[in-house]
Amino acid sequence: MTKSSTAVMPTYGRLDIAFTKGEGVWLTDSDGKKYLDALSGIAVCNLGHAHPAIAKAIAEQASTLIHTSNIYQIPLQIELAEKLTELSGMEQVFFCNSGAEANETAIKIARKYGHSKGIDKPVIIVMDASFHGRTMATLTATGNPKVHAGFEPLVPGFVRVPYNDLDALRMAIGHWPEAVAVMVEPVQGEGGVKIPDTDYLAGVRDLCTQRQLLMMLDEVQTGIGRTGTWFAFQQSDDVVPDVMMLAKGLGNGMPIGACLASGLATDVLQPGNHGSTFGGNPLACRAALTVLETIESEHVLDNVSSLTHDIVNGFHDALAGQEEVKTIRSSGFMFGIELTIPCTELVQQALEKGILINVTADKIVRLLPPLIMTKDEANTMVSLVSNLVIEFLASKAVKSVA
Ligand SMILES: *Cc1c(COP(=O)(O)O)cnc(C)c1O
């Protein structure tokens, strides 16, 4: 067991556990106990821990050249930008170091785009229960009062509508002549693995196109194969966003974020408008390029597609007849098991059973396993998590009768 220190700012509710080593989907703690990692550092280590190709690329690059500056050309950054635009069908990339920074870039693009149309006070439409990060503008965009509390005044220029509600979005667009962009997650991750109707993204795209608003997709969590395609929007016909934000899985743990632009958002940011000291440095770009190459060479997207149904069916079978299990849902390897009762204590109970899970929005068991998981490991995950939920619900049932 590793306890916390008062020298670290207490911004997180941390568990008393530290990991010292990882391999594939497995983590080892400081006492030598092994755990199945069904969270991937929150959708970051999509290729698992200590992937040999990533480790080698980072080590080689570190002993060659880590950082120069965006004052100069960075060939690995160019290579990565070309690869990302090819995979997404978008046109340009700005590199930064996190999801929040990618979203900040998007917000700046939206505002500058608004100013170029003569709108002095541009408005960005965001969603209820969204999560976009912890900087001032991205926490304002986030639809969670707990994230706002204590940090007012918030940043002006955001209005909020319910998620997965095209009528509400249409009304908001009609109501706000200053609207310049819609910022939305293809699946709400932190909000509770909320999967919108299949026509939702196409509907958002249409509404944005009609009014020349930027469709800005926060794929920080859904991107890089998490939902079974490179980007979640690729599962909706005829949808390409104007702006897309990436981070989490892009570097498999090496910090890197990206904001992509196409269509109306292309060339909005001009020299001097935006920048980052570290953003797109050779080390981060080499790691990300190797992530993309490895996803291709190891057919990782096929693995996600083929195992997703097995995992969902496995949960349905194992949890059949459990009345307190409300829904079991997935978008690729984003799994949510929604209970009718709060279940945050499951996180600690899972550790005792040797598995890392997350509970979000109080009642939703969230799993974000590495995309390289084998069928055997997937079966292990399903049985560990199902047993955990069944035991938890049985203990609650006994208590409520007593
Ligand atoms: C994690 C996340 C962010 C924030 O990313 P950071 O790298 O923590 O700044 C933004 N948007 C979504 C959808 C996320 O899941």
Short mmCIF file of C-alpha atoms and ligand atoms in Angstrom, two decimals:
data_model
loop_
_atom_site.label_atom_id
_atom_site.label_comp_id
_atom_site.label_asym_id
_atom_site.label_seq_id
_atom_site.Cartn_x
_atom_site.Cartn_y
_atom_site.Cartn_z
CA MET A 1 0.00 0.00 0.00
CA THR A 2 1.29 3.46 -0.85
CA LYS A 3 -0.20 6.41 1.04
CA SER A 4 -0.51 9.96 -0.24
CA SER A 5 1.86 12.81 0.70
CA THR A 6 0.90 16.31 1.82
CA ALA A 7 3.56 17.61 -0.59
CA VAL A 8 1.21 16.85 -3.48
CA MET A 9 -1.72 19.23 -3.94
CA PRO A 10 -4.83 17.31 -2.94
CA THR A 11 -6.69 17.79 -6.23
CA TYR A 12 -7.56 14.11 -6.69
CA GLY A 13 -9.43 11.58 -4.56
CA ARG A 14 -6.70 8.97 -4.89
CA LEU A 15 -6.81 5.31 -3.90
CA ASP A 16 -4.00 4.02 -1.64
CA ILE A 17 -2.35 1.98 -4.34
CA ALA A 18 0.62 2.54 -6.64
CA PHE A 19 1.69 0.52 -9.65
CA THR A 20 5.31 -0.19 -10.40
CA LYS A 21 5.15 -2.10 -13.67
CA GLY A 22 2.85 -2.88 -16.55
CA GLU A 23 2.73 -5.36 -19.40
CA GLY A 24 -0.10 -5.54 -21.92
CA VAL A 25 -3.41 -5.37 -20.04
CA TRP A 26 -1.72 -6.20 -16.71
CA LEU A 27 -0.41 -3.92 -13.95
CA THR A 28 1.66 -4.90 -10.90
CA ASP A 29 1.41 -2.94 -7.63
CA SER A 30 4.17 -2.14 -5.15
CA ASP A 31 3.34 -5.34 -3.22
CA GLY A 32 3.74 -7.49 -6.33
CA LYS A 33 0.00 -8.14 -6.83
CA LYS A 34 -1.26 -8.26 -10.44
CA TYR A 35 -4.34 -6.50 -11.76
CA LEU A 36 -6.24 -6.61 -15.03
CA ASP A 37 -6.36 -3.00 -16.20
CA ALA A 38 -9.88 -2.44 -17.58
CA LEU A 39 -9.41 1.33 -17.63
CA SER A 40 -6.19 1.98 -19.60
CA GLY A 41 -5.34 5.07 -17.54
CA ILE A 42 -8.73 6.43 -18.66
CA ALA A 43 -8.64 5.54 -22.35
CA VAL A 44 -4.95 6.43 -22.74
CA CYS A 45 -2.96 3.18 -22.95
CA ASN A 46 -4.99 1.77 -25.84
CA LEU A 47 -2.07 -0.49 -26.84
CA GLY A 48 -1.61 -1.65 -23.26
CA HIS A 49 1.38 -1.06 -21.02
CA ALA A 50 5.03 -1.27 -22.06
CA HIS A 51 4.20 -2.06 -25.68
CA PRO A 52 7.59 -3.02 -27.18
CA ALA A 53 7.16 -0.97 -30.38
CA ILE A 54 6.20 2.18 -28.45
CA ALA A 55 8.94 1.69 -25.86
CA LYS A 56 11.55 1.23 -28.59
CA ALA A 57 10.39 4.28 -30.57
CA ILE A 58 10.43 6.51 -27.48
CA ALA A 59 13.87 5.26 -26.35
CA GLU A 60 15.36 5.71 -29.83
CA GLN A 61 13.89 9.17 -30.24
CA ALA A 62 14.98 10.22 -26.73
CA SER A 63 18.56 9.36 -27.58
CA THR A 64 18.31 11.16 -30.93
CA LEU A 65 16.32 14.40 -30.42
CA ILE A 66 13.57 15.20 -27.90
CA HIS A 67 12.79 18.84 -28.48
CA THR A 68 13.69 21.72 -30.75
CA SER A 69 11.01 24.40 -31.10
CA ASN A 70 8.10 25.34 -33.31
CA ILE A 71 10.38 28.13 -34.52
CA TYR A 72 11.81 25.42 -36.81
CA GLN A 73 10.45 22.74 -39.12
CA ILE A 74 9.74 19.46 -37.31
CA PRO A 75 9.65 16.61 -39.84
CA LEU A 76 8.04 14.12 -37.43
CA GLN A 77 5.26 16.65 -36.75
CA ILE A 78 4.65 17.01 -40.49
CA GLU A 79 4.58 13.23 -40.87
CA LEU A 80 2.09 12.86 -38.02
CA ALA A 81 -0.13 15.68 -39.34
CA GLU A 82 -0.21 14.04 -42.77
CA LYS A 83 -1.07 10.67 -41.25
CA LEU A 84 -3.89 12.12 -39.10
CA THR A 85 -5.40 14.08 -41.99
CA GLU A 86 -5.25 10.99 -44.19
CA LEU A 87 -6.99 8.84 -41.54
CA SER A 88 -9.68 11.43 -40.76
CA GLY A 89 -10.28 13.08 -44.14
CA MET A 90 -9.58 16.44 -42.49
CA GLU A 91 -7.11 19.08 -43.64
CA GLN A 92 -4.91 20.58 -40.92
CA VAL A 93 -3.55 19.80 -37.45
CA PHE A 94 -2.35 21.89 -34.51
CA PHE A 95 -0.42 19.92 -31.88
CA CYS A 96 -0.57 20.50 -28.14
CA ASN A 97 -0.17 18.39 -24.99
CA SER A 98 -3.59 17.47 -23.62
CA GLY A 99 -7.29 17.21 -24.28
CA ALA A 100 -8.06 20.50 -22.57
CA GLU A 101 -5.50 22.26 -24.77
CA ALA A 102 -6.94 20.68 -27.90
CA ASN A 103 -10.36 21.99 -26.84
CA GLU A 104 -8.93 25.44 -26.05
CA THR A 105 -7.58 25.50 -29.61
CA ALA A 106 -11.05 24.60 -30.93
CA ILE A 107 -12.65 27.36 -28.85
CA LYS A 108 -10.14 29.88 -30.21
CA ILE A 109 -10.85 28.72 -33.78
CA ALA A 110 -14.60 29.16 -33.16
CA ARG A 111 -14.19 32.66 -31.77
CA LYS A 112 -11.82 33.79 -34.52
CA TYR A 113 -14.17 32.30 -37.13
CA GLY A 114 -17.01 34.30 -35.54
CA HIS A 115 -15.00 37.53 -35.59
CA SER A 116 -14.18 36.94 -39.27
CA LYS A 117 -17.96 36.90 -39.91
CA GLY A 118 -18.43 40.17 -37.98
CA ILE A 119 -19.76 38.55 -34.81
CA ASP A 120 -18.19 40.45 -31.88
CA LYS A 121 -19.47 38.17 -29.12
CA PRO A 122 -19.49 34.68 -30.58
CA VAL A 123 -21.45 31.96 -28.81
CA ILE A 124 -20.50 28.26 -28.73
CA ILE A 125 -23.28 25.75 -28.10
CA VAL A 126 -22.29 22.97 -25.67
CA MET A 127 -24.12 20.04 -24.08
CA ASP A 128 -25.52 19.02 -20.70
CA ALA A 129 -23.36 16.42 -18.90
CA SER A 130 -20.43 17.05 -21.23
CA PHE A 131 -16.77 16.95 -20.23
CA HIS A 132 -14.18 19.04 -22.03
CA GLY A 133 -11.38 19.62 -19.50
CA ARG A 134 -10.25 21.68 -16.51
CA THR A 135 -8.87 24.94 -17.91
CA MET A 136 -11.11 27.99 -17.50
CA ALA A 137 -12.70 27.86 -20.95
CA THR A 138 -13.00 24.07 -21.08
CA LEU A 139 -14.45 23.82 -17.57
CA THR A 140 -17.00 26.43 -18.64
CA ALA A 141 -17.84 24.27 -21.66
CA THR A 142 -18.16 21.25 -19.36
CA GLY A 143 -21.76 20.49 -18.37
CA ASN A 144 -21.16 19.58 -14.74
CA PRO A 145 -21.90 22.07 -11.92
CA LYS A 146 -19.31 20.35 -9.66
CA VAL A 147 -16.57 21.27 -12.14
CA HIS A 148 -17.71 24.93 -12.13
CA ALA A 149 -18.13 25.33 -8.36
CA GLY A 150 -15.65 27.77 -6.84
CA PHE A 151 -14.23 28.97 -10.15
CA GLU A 152 -16.76 31.60 -11.12
CA PRO A 153 -16.81 33.93 -12.98
CA LEU A 154 -16.91 31.47 -15.84
CA VAL A 155 -15.86 32.36 -19.38
CA PRO A 156 -18.64 34.10 -21.36
CA GLY A 157 -19.83 32.90 -24.75
CA PHE A 158 -21.22 29.42 -24.05
CA VAL A 159 -24.83 28.24 -24.07
CA ARG A 160 -25.97 24.76 -23.14
CA VAL A 161 -28.56 22.38 -24.56
CA PRO A 162 -29.52 18.78 -23.69
CA TYR A 163 -27.37 16.07 -25.30
CA ASN A 164 -28.87 13.86 -28.02
CA ASP A 165 -31.70 16.35 -28.62
CA LEU A 166 -31.70 17.76 -32.15
CA ASP A 167 -34.86 19.82 -31.56
CA ALA A 168 -33.24 21.59 -28.63
CA LEU A 169 -30.14 22.24 -30.71
CA ARG A 170 -32.23 23.58 -33.61
CA MET A 171 -34.05 25.94 -31.24
CA ALA A 172 -30.82 27.17 -29.66
CA ILE A 173 -29.32 27.85 -33.08
CA GLY A 174 -32.48 29.77 -34.01
CA HIS A 175 -32.39 31.71 -30.76
CA TRP A 176 -28.72 32.75 -30.86
CA PRO A 177 -27.74 34.74 -33.98
CA GLU A 178 -24.22 34.94 -32.48
CA ALA A 179 -23.84 31.14 -32.51
CA VAL A 180 -20.64 30.14 -34.32
CA ALA A 181 -20.04 26.52 -33.32
CA VAL A 182 -21.43 23.39 -31.70
CA MET A 183 -19.04 21.49 -29.44
CA VAL A 184 -20.05 17.91 -28.71
CA GLU A 185 -18.70 14.46 -27.79
CA PRO A 186 -19.69 11.59 -30.13
CA VAL A 187 -20.21 9.50 -26.97
CA GLN A 188 -20.23 11.16 -23.55
CA GLY A 189 -17.51 9.40 -21.57
CA GLU A 190 -17.26 11.16 -18.20
CA GLY A 191 -20.99 11.90 -18.47
CA GLY A 192 -21.70 8.17 -18.13
CA VAL A 193 -20.97 6.39 -21.42
CA LYS A 194 -23.97 8.08 -23.03
CA ILE A 195 -24.40 6.89 -26.60
CA PRO A 196 -26.61 9.15 -28.74
CA ASP A 197 -29.16 7.96 -31.31
CA THR A 198 -27.56 6.71 -34.54
CA ASP A 199 -28.73 9.75 -36.53
CA TYR A 200 -27.62 12.33 -33.95
CA LEU A 201 -24.20 13.26 -35.32
CA ALA A 202 -25.55 13.47 -38.87
CA GLY A 203 -28.32 15.74 -37.52
CA VAL A 204 -25.76 17.97 -35.78
CA ARG A 205 -23.75 18.06 -39.02
CA ASP A 206 -26.83 19.14 -41.03
CA LEU A 207 -27.80 21.87 -38.56
CA CYS A 208 -24.22 23.20 -38.52
CA THR A 209 -23.99 23.15 -42.32
CA GLN A 210 -27.31 24.98 -42.76
CA ARG A 211 -26.21 27.88 -40.55
CA GLN A 212 -22.48 27.68 -41.33
CA LEU A 213 -21.62 26.83 -37.74
CA LEU A 214 -18.49 24.85 -36.99
CA MET A 215 -19.17 21.27 -35.92
CA MET A 216 -16.49 20.67 -33.28
CA LEU A 217 -16.21 17.04 -32.17
CA ASP A 218 -14.44 16.31 -28.91
CA GLU A 219 -12.93 12.90 -29.73
CA VAL A 220 -10.38 13.15 -26.92
CA GLN A 221 -11.77 9.93 -25.42
CA THR A 222 -13.52 8.32 -28.42
CA GLY A 223 -10.66 8.85 -30.90
CA ILE A 224 -7.77 6.55 -31.88
CA GLY A 225 -9.79 3.36 -32.21
CA ARG A 226 -11.62 3.39 -28.90
CA THR A 227 -15.07 2.91 -30.49
CA GLY A 228 -13.87 0.46 -33.20
CA THR A 229 -13.10 2.98 -35.96
CA TRP A 230 -10.21 5.44 -35.99
CA PHE A 231 -12.64 8.19 -34.99
CA ALA A 232 -16.19 7.73 -33.72
CA PHE A 233 -17.64 10.06 -36.38
CA GLN A 234 -16.61 7.53 -39.05
CA GLN A 235 -19.54 5.36 -37.95
CA SER A 236 -22.01 8.01 -39.15
CA ASP A 237 -22.52 8.31 -42.92
CA ASP A 238 -21.64 11.65 -44.49
CA VAL A 239 -20.30 13.19 -41.29
CA VAL A 240 -16.95 14.95 -41.24
CA PRO A 241 -16.57 17.61 -38.54
CA ASP A 242 -15.03 21.03 -39.14
CA VAL A 243 -12.93 20.66 -36.01
CA MET A 244 -11.90 17.51 -34.14
CA MET A 245 -10.00 17.31 -30.88
CA LEU A 246 -7.77 14.38 -29.90
CA ALA A 247 -5.49 13.49 -27.00
CA LYS A 248 -5.74 10.50 -24.61
CA GLY A 249 -5.00 7.47 -26.83
CA LEU A 250 -2.90 9.39 -29.35
CA GLY A 251 0.39 8.92 -27.50
CA ASN A 252 -0.43 5.76 -25.50
CA GLY A 253 0.74 7.68 -22.41
CA MET A 254 3.17 10.12 -24.00
CA PRO A 255 1.40 13.49 -23.51
CA ILE A 256 0.14 14.79 -26.85
CA GLY A 257 -3.05 16.48 -28.03
CA ALA A 258 -4.20 17.56 -31.45
CA CYS A 259 -6.83 19.87 -32.90
CA LEU A 260 -7.75 19.11 -36.51
CA ALA A 261 -9.53 21.49 -38.87
CA SER A 262 -11.26 21.17 -42.21
CA GLY A 263 -13.82 23.04 -44.28
CA LEU A 264 -14.75 26.41 -42.78
CA ALA A 265 -12.26 25.95 -39.95
CA THR A 266 -9.24 25.63 -42.26
CA ASP A 267 -6.68 28.45 -42.01
CA VAL A 268 -8.70 30.32 -39.38
CA LEU A 269 -5.66 30.42 -37.08
CA GLN A 270 -2.85 32.38 -38.67
CA PRO A 271 0.80 33.01 -37.64
CA GLY A 272 0.88 34.52 -34.17
CA ASN A 273 -2.66 33.43 -33.24
CA HIS A 274 -1.79 30.34 -31.23
CA GLY A 275 1.17 28.31 -30.03
CA SER A 276 2.70 25.85 -27.61
CA THR A 277 6.28 25.37 -26.46
CA PHE A 278 6.10 21.59 -26.22
CA GLY A 279 3.28 20.95 -28.69
CA GLY A 280 4.25 18.55 -31.47
CA ASN A 281 7.83 17.99 -30.35
CA PRO A 282 9.80 15.15 -31.97
CA LEU A 283 9.46 12.78 -29.01
CA ALA A 284 5.67 13.05 -28.69
CA CYS A 285 5.18 12.87 -32.46
CA ARG A 286 7.39 9.81 -32.81
CA ALA A 287 5.37 8.08 -30.07
CA ALA A 288 2.05 9.00 -31.73
CA LEU A 289 3.24 7.92 -35.18
CA THR A 290 4.25 4.58 -33.72
CA VAL A 291 0.84 4.27 -32.04
CA LEU A 292 -0.92 4.78 -35.39
CA GLU A 293 1.43 2.38 -37.21
CA THR A 294 0.96 -0.27 -34.52
CA ILE A 295 -2.84 0.01 -34.62
CA GLU A 296 -2.56 -0.72 -38.35
CA SER A 297 0.10 -3.45 -38.27
CA GLU A 298 -1.54 -5.34 -35.38
CA HIS A 299 -5.10 -4.98 -36.81
CA VAL A 300 -6.22 -3.44 -33.54
CA LEU A 301 -9.45 -1.99 -34.96
CA ASP A 302 -10.51 -5.48 -36.10
CA ASN A 303 -9.81 -6.77 -32.61
CA VAL A 304 -12.11 -4.14 -31.10
CA SER A 305 -14.86 -4.88 -33.61
CA SER A 306 -14.68 -8.63 -33.14
CA LEU A 307 -14.51 -8.63 -29.31
CA THR A 308 -17.08 -5.90 -28.59
CA HIS A 309 -20.10 -8.15 -29.19
CA ASP A 310 -18.59 -11.03 -27.19
CA ILE A 311 -18.00 -8.75 -24.24
CA VAL A 312 -21.47 -7.17 -24.34
CA ASN A 313 -23.13 -10.58 -24.76
CA GLY A 314 -21.00 -11.96 -21.94
CA PHE A 315 -22.26 -9.23 -19.61
CA HIS A 316 -25.87 -9.77 -20.72
CA ASP A 317 -25.59 -13.50 -20.00
CA ALA A 318 -23.80 -13.14 -16.67
CA LEU A 319 -26.03 -10.33 -15.39
CA ALA A 320 -29.34 -11.67 -16.71
CA GLY A 321 -32.05 -11.50 -14.05
CA GLN A 322 -30.22 -8.85 -11.98
CA GLU A 323 -33.01 -6.35 -11.44
CA GLU A 324 -30.70 -3.58 -10.31
CA VAL A 325 -28.80 -3.67 -13.61
CA LYS A 326 -30.56 -1.06 -15.70
CA THR A 327 -28.63 -1.15 -18.98
CA ILE A 328 -25.47 -2.62 -20.46
CA ARG A 329 -24.16 -0.49 -23.29
CA SER A 330 -21.08 -0.07 -25.41
CA SER A 331 -19.62 1.91 -28.23
CA GLY A 332 -16.70 -0.34 -29.14
CA PHE A 333 -14.43 -0.60 -26.11
CA MET A 334 -16.29 2.06 -24.10
CA PHE A 335 -18.51 -0.06 -21.85
CA GLY A 336 -21.10 1.17 -19.37
CA ILE A 337 -23.08 -0.97 -16.95
CA GLU A 338 -25.72 1.27 -15.41
CA LEU A 339 -27.13 0.23 -12.03
CA THR A 340 -30.23 1.63 -10.37
CA ILE A 341 -28.24 2.38 -7.19
CA PRO A 342 -25.02 4.34 -6.46
CA CYS A 343 -22.00 2.06 -6.66
CA THR A 344 -18.82 4.12 -6.25
CA GLU A 345 -17.50 1.63 -3.63
CA LEU A 346 -17.16 -0.92 -6.46
CA VAL A 347 -13.87 0.70 -7.48
CA GLN A 348 -12.20 -0.35 -4.20
CA GLN A 349 -13.90 -3.77 -4.19
CA ALA A 350 -12.63 -4.34 -7.74
CA LEU A 351 -9.05 -3.70 -6.62
CA GLU A 352 -9.39 -6.42 -4.01
CA LYS A 353 -10.46 -8.78 -6.82
CA GLY A 354 -7.51 -7.72 -9.00
CA ILE A 355 -9.17 -5.52 -11.60
CA LEU A 356 -9.16 -1.78 -12.31
CA ILE A 357 -12.54 -0.27 -13.16
CA ASN A 358 -14.15 3.14 -12.90
CA VAL A 359 -17.54 4.36 -11.73
CA THR A 360 -18.84 7.52 -13.37
CA ALA A 361 -22.01 9.55 -12.82
CA ASP A 362 -22.42 7.65 -9.50
CA LYS A 363 -24.25 4.60 -10.88
CA ILE A 364 -22.37 3.61 -14.01
CA VAL A 365 -19.58 1.07 -14.03
CA ARG A 366 -17.30 2.22 -16.82
CA LEU A 367 -14.75 0.01 -18.56
CA LEU A 368 -12.18 1.29 -21.06
CA PRO A 369 -9.90 -1.71 -21.54
CA PRO A 370 -6.80 -1.68 -23.75
CA LEU A 371 -7.74 -2.27 -27.39
CA ILE A 372 -5.15 -5.07 -27.68
CA MET A 373 -6.98 -7.26 -25.16
CA THR A 374 -7.17 -10.95 -26.19
CA LYS A 375 -10.35 -13.02 -26.14
CA ASP A 376 -9.17 -14.81 -22.98
CA GLU A 377 -8.45 -11.53 -21.24
CA ALA A 378 -11.85 -10.22 -22.33
CA ASN A 379 -13.51 -13.31 -20.80
CA THR A 380 -11.56 -12.76 -17.58
CA MET A 381 -12.71 -9.12 -17.49
CA VAL A 382 -16.35 -10.09 -18.05
CA SER A 383 -16.37 -12.71 -15.30
CA LEU A 384 -14.47 -10.57 -12.76
CA VAL A 385 -16.72 -7.54 -13.31
CA SER A 386 -19.96 -9.57 -13.44
CA ASN A 387 -19.13 -11.40 -10.20
CA LEU A 388 -18.21 -8.13 -8.56
CA VAL A 389 -21.54 -6.54 -9.54
CA ILE A 390 -23.55 -9.63 -8.51
CA GLU A 391 -21.88 -9.79 -5.07
CA PHE A 392 -22.32 -6.05 -4.59
CA LEU A 393 -26.02 -6.19 -5.44
CA ALA A 394 -26.53 -9.24 -3.20
CA SER A 395 -24.94 -7.40 -0.26
CA LYS A 396 -27.19 -4.39 -0.88
CA ALA A 397 -30.30 -6.57 -1.13
CA VAL A 398 -29.59 -8.21 2.23
CA LYS A 399 -29.04 -4.80 3.84
CA SER A 400 -32.23 -3.29 2.44
CA VAL A 401 -34.32 -6.23 3.74
CA ALA A 402 -32.67 -5.97 7.17
C1 LIG B 1 -10.27 13.48 -20.80
C2 LIG B 1 -11.10 14.36 -21.65
C3 LIG B 1 -10.77 15.72 -21.83
C4 LIG B 1 -9.64 16.39 -21.09
O1 LIG B 1 -8.39 15.89 -21.44
P1 LIG B 1 -7.09 16.29 -20.57
O2 LIG B 1 -5.96 15.65 -21.32
O3 LIG B 1 -7.30 15.73 -19.19
O4 LIG B 1 -7.01 17.76 -20.54
C5 LIG B 1 -11.54 16.45 -22.70
N1 LIG B 1 -12.57 15.91 -23.34
C6 LIG B 1 -12.94 14.62 -23.19
C7 LIG B 1 -14.10 14.07 -23.95
C8 LIG B 1 -12.21 13.80 -22.33
O5 LIG B 1 -12.59 12.53 -22.14
#
